[in-house]
Short mmCIF file of C-alpha atoms in Angstrom, two decimals:
data_model
loop_
_atom_site.label_atom_id
_atom_site.label_comp_id
_atom_site.label_asym_id
_atom_site.label_seq_id
_atom_site.Cartn_x
_atom_site.Cartn_y
_atom_site.Cartn_z
CA MET A 1 -7.30 -3.86 17.95
CA ARG A 2 -4.63 -1.80 16.27
CA LEU A 3 -3.69 -2.18 12.89
CA ILE A 4 -0.62 -0.66 11.62
CA LEU A 5 -0.45 -0.47 7.81
CA VAL A 6 3.30 -0.21 6.35
CA ARG A 7 3.60 0.71 2.88
CA HIS A 8 6.76 -1.19 1.55
CA GLY A 9 9.89 0.24 0.95
CA GLU A 10 11.20 2.09 -1.97
CA THR A 11 12.00 0.35 -5.35
CA PRO A 12 13.89 1.54 -8.71
CA TRP A 13 10.62 1.96 -10.20
CA ASN A 14 9.11 4.49 -7.38
CA VAL A 15 12.34 6.41 -8.26
CA THR A 16 11.52 6.48 -12.27
CA MET A 17 7.79 6.79 -11.79
CA GLN A 18 6.86 3.46 -13.38
CA TYR A 19 3.76 1.57 -12.39
CA GLN A 20 4.84 -1.54 -10.34
CA GLY A 21 1.20 -3.33 -9.92
CA HIS A 22 1.97 -6.81 -9.51
CA ALA A 23 5.69 -6.49 -10.96
CA ASN A 24 8.11 -8.23 -8.54
CA VAL A 25 10.49 -5.34 -8.55
CA PRO A 26 12.98 -5.71 -5.46
CA LEU A 27 13.69 -2.97 -2.85
CA ASN A 28 16.42 -0.79 -3.62
CA GLU A 29 19.33 0.20 -0.81
CA ARG A 30 16.96 3.08 0.34
CA GLY A 31 14.08 0.90 0.46
CA LEU A 32 15.77 -1.90 2.64
CA GLU A 33 17.15 1.02 5.04
CA GLN A 34 13.36 2.38 4.91
CA ALA A 35 12.24 -1.07 5.78
CA ARG A 36 14.80 -1.45 8.82
CA ARG A 37 13.62 1.89 10.34
CA ALA A 38 10.04 1.05 9.87
CA ALA A 39 11.07 -2.16 12.03
CA ALA A 40 12.78 -0.11 14.58
CA ARG A 41 9.69 2.20 15.04
CA LEU A 42 7.51 -0.54 15.58
CA ARG A 43 9.50 -2.42 18.12
CA PRO A 44 7.67 -0.51 21.08
CA TYR A 45 4.46 -1.56 20.08
CA GLY A 46 4.75 -4.98 20.88
CA ALA A 47 2.96 -6.34 17.81
CA THR A 48 1.40 -9.95 18.09
CA ALA A 49 1.25 -10.74 14.20
CA LEU A 50 2.61 -9.78 10.78
CA TYR A 51 1.01 -9.87 7.58
CA SER A 52 2.26 -8.80 3.99
CA SER A 53 1.41 -8.75 0.62
CA ASP A 54 3.54 -11.52 -1.18
CA ILE A 55 4.66 -9.24 -3.95
CA VAL A 56 8.46 -9.13 -3.46
CA ARG A 57 9.07 -5.61 -2.35
CA ALA A 58 6.31 -5.72 0.53
CA TRP A 59 7.80 -9.22 1.39
CA GLN A 60 11.10 -7.75 1.42
CA THR A 61 9.88 -5.20 3.67
CA ALA A 62 8.14 -7.80 6.14
CA GLU A 63 11.06 -9.73 6.28
CA GLN A 64 13.01 -6.77 7.67
CA ILE A 65 10.43 -6.01 9.81
CA GLY A 66 9.78 -9.33 11.30
CA ALA A 67 13.57 -9.93 12.06
CA ILE A 68 13.33 -7.11 14.16
CA LEU A 69 10.00 -7.82 16.08
CA GLY A 70 10.40 -11.57 16.17
CA LEU A 71 7.66 -12.38 13.98
CA ALA A 72 7.32 -14.55 10.83
CA PRO A 73 5.43 -12.67 8.05
CA THR A 74 2.04 -14.41 7.01
CA PRO A 75 1.54 -14.15 3.41
CA MET A 76 -1.88 -12.47 2.33
CA PRO A 77 -2.41 -12.12 -1.38
CA GLU A 78 -5.48 -9.82 -0.84
CA LEU A 79 -3.04 -7.03 0.41
CA ARG A 80 -1.40 -6.91 -3.21
CA GLU A 81 -1.30 -3.54 -5.05
CA ILE A 82 -4.06 -3.09 -7.78
CA ASP A 83 -2.96 -5.04 -10.83
CA VAL A 84 -2.25 -2.50 -13.60
CA GLY A 85 -2.02 -4.75 -16.55
CA GLN A 86 -0.71 -3.24 -19.49
CA TRP A 87 0.31 -0.11 -17.39
CA GLU A 88 3.18 -2.31 -15.86
CA GLY A 89 6.47 -0.49 -16.38
CA LEU A 90 5.19 2.69 -17.73
CA THR A 91 5.50 6.14 -16.58
CA PRO A 92 2.18 8.35 -16.75
CA GLU A 93 3.64 10.39 -19.59
CA GLU A 94 3.91 7.19 -21.61
CA LEU A 95 0.57 5.84 -20.51
CA TYR A 96 -1.15 9.14 -21.75
CA ARG A 97 0.90 8.78 -25.09
CA ARG A 98 0.09 5.32 -26.09
CA PHE A 99 -3.75 5.13 -24.58
CA PRO A 100 -5.18 8.18 -24.70
CA ASP A 101 -8.57 7.21 -25.22
CA HIS A 102 -8.12 4.97 -21.99
CA MET A 103 -6.69 7.38 -20.20
CA ALA A 104 -9.27 9.95 -21.06
CA GLU A 105 -11.77 7.20 -19.40
CA TYR A 106 -9.69 6.93 -16.78
CA ARG A 107 -9.78 10.58 -15.59
CA ARG A 108 -13.51 10.70 -15.97
CA ASP A 109 -13.86 7.58 -13.54
CA PRO A 110 -10.50 6.74 -11.95
CA ALA A 111 -12.45 4.44 -9.27
CA ARG A 112 -14.29 2.10 -11.83
CA THR A 113 -11.96 2.10 -14.82
CA VAL A 114 -10.25 -0.96 -15.27
CA ARG A 115 -6.51 -0.74 -16.08
CA LEU A 116 -6.04 -2.51 -19.39
CA GLY A 117 -5.76 -6.19 -18.61
CA GLY A 118 -5.76 -5.41 -14.87
CA GLU A 119 -8.19 -4.39 -12.24
CA SER A 120 -10.02 -1.20 -11.14
CA TYR A 121 -9.74 0.66 -7.89
CA ALA A 122 -13.08 -0.74 -6.74
CA GLN A 123 -12.26 -4.08 -7.38
CA LEU A 124 -8.81 -3.39 -5.40
CA GLN A 125 -10.89 -1.88 -2.63
CA ALA A 126 -13.31 -5.22 -2.54
CA ARG A 127 -10.11 -7.44 -2.44
CA ALA A 128 -8.51 -5.07 0.38
CA LEU A 129 -11.61 -5.41 2.38
CA VAL A 130 -11.54 -9.12 2.60
CA ALA A 131 -8.29 -8.65 4.24
CA LEU A 132 -9.52 -6.49 6.67
CA GLU A 133 -12.20 -8.50 7.51
CA GLN A 134 -10.04 -11.67 7.88
CA ILE A 135 -7.57 -9.79 10.23
CA GLN A 136 -10.48 -8.46 12.60
CA GLU A 137 -11.90 -12.37 12.52
CA ARG A 138 -8.44 -13.62 13.69
CA HIS A 139 -7.40 -11.23 16.41
CA ALA A 140 -8.35 -10.00 19.78
CA PRO A 141 -9.39 -6.62 20.72
CA GLY A 142 -6.14 -5.89 22.51
CA ASP A 143 -3.96 -7.25 19.76
CA VAL A 144 -1.50 -4.85 17.63
CA VAL A 145 -1.11 -6.27 14.16
CA VAL A 146 1.16 -5.13 11.44
CA ALA A 147 0.28 -5.40 7.70
CA VAL A 148 2.79 -4.59 5.04
CA SER A 149 1.04 -3.32 1.84
CA HIS A 150 0.95 -1.06 -1.02
CA GLY A 151 -0.11 2.89 -1.34
CA GLY A 152 -2.89 1.86 -3.69
CA THR A 153 -4.17 -0.89 -1.37
CA ILE A 154 -3.86 1.20 1.95
CA ARG A 155 -5.65 4.14 0.39
CA ALA A 156 -8.44 2.25 -0.93
CA LEU A 157 -8.83 0.85 2.76
CA LEU A 158 -8.65 4.07 3.85
CA CYS A 159 -11.54 5.50 1.54
CA HIS A 160 -13.75 2.88 3.43
CA VAL A 161 -12.82 3.61 6.94
CA ILE A 162 -13.53 7.47 6.52
CA GLY A 163 -16.38 7.37 3.93
CA LEU A 164 -14.06 9.06 1.49
CA ASP A 165 -15.81 8.96 -2.26
CA LEU A 166 -13.19 6.21 -3.74
CA GLY A 167 -12.52 8.49 -7.08
CA ASN A 168 -10.68 10.93 -4.57
CA PHE A 169 -8.03 8.31 -3.49
CA GLY A 170 -5.25 10.24 -5.24
CA ARG A 171 -5.82 12.92 -2.70
CA MET A 172 -4.00 11.14 -0.09
CA TRP A 173 -0.46 10.10 -0.34
CA LEU A 174 1.80 7.43 1.59
CA ASP A 175 5.53 7.72 1.64
CA ASN A 176 7.48 4.56 1.27
CA GLY A 177 8.30 3.01 4.62
CA SER A 178 5.43 5.14 6.27
CA LEU A 179 3.15 3.93 8.90
CA THR A 180 -0.82 4.36 8.83
CA GLU A 181 -2.71 3.36 11.91
CA LEU A 182 -6.35 2.09 12.05
CA ARG A 183 -8.10 1.27 15.43
CA LEU A 184 -11.28 -1.27 15.87
CA GLY A 185 -13.54 0.05 18.70
CA ARG A 186 -17.26 -0.03 19.31
CA SER A 187 -18.33 2.02 16.23
CA GLY A 188 -15.71 0.08 13.89
CA TRP A 189 -12.50 1.12 12.34
CA ARG A 190 -11.18 4.43 12.78
CA LEU A 191 -8.41 6.36 11.07
CA MET A 192 -5.86 7.19 13.83
CA ARG A 193 -2.64 8.45 11.83
CA LEU A 194 -1.75 8.87 8.26
CA ASN A 195 1.46 8.48 6.51
CA ASP A 196 3.68 8.87 9.60
CA ASN A 197 6.97 8.88 8.19
CA ALA A 198 9.02 10.65 11.01
CA HIS A 199 11.62 7.67 10.99
CA VAL A 200 12.32 7.94 7.13
CA GLU A 201 11.63 11.57 6.37
CA ASP A 202 15.48 12.29 5.44
CA ILE A 203 15.56 9.31 3.17
CA ILE A 204 12.41 9.63 1.01
CA ALA A 205 13.11 10.44 -2.53
CA GLU A 206 10.37 8.76 -4.74
CA GLY A 207 8.10 10.30 -7.39
CA GLY A 208 5.36 8.09 -8.38
CA GLU A 209 3.16 4.85 -7.45
#
């Protein structure tokens, strides 16, 4: 089985480096174009199923992909981004100014520190792994499956697949509209490509999560 994970297209908050979490911030025009280009890139693969986070920026991306691939997206809430709680709408600079003690704790243990009123990265990973298990159970070995998700969620899955300590998730980066591929074989899931952005390379202009 091939699982192609797509990071959603760009939003205005990506540009301004505001944490989005579960906020329903829609795609901007560049984000819509990134979604269309991702769809065109995916067309030759013969995908048999399309899943998506139900947060609007991911769902809009999935709608663009589905229209070109002829697939109706299936909502999968487990693919949502981390719930950032009170971080929502804030920039990193604002976070450190407003919540210095909390951010010091986060720097000490980024994987297990619970965002104020939200989730920890460890909780996000556990949720994302439920999605991965569901996809594996529903599809045959030869299937090609596309799933639209978020930078944090995809990186949490990758840490599990490649055995990377979850605290190092920030050492990976995913551009808006990029493709990351996992393949399932006899020895389990393997990472085949990371942040393949060739189709959107000229229209990436973002800063944060």
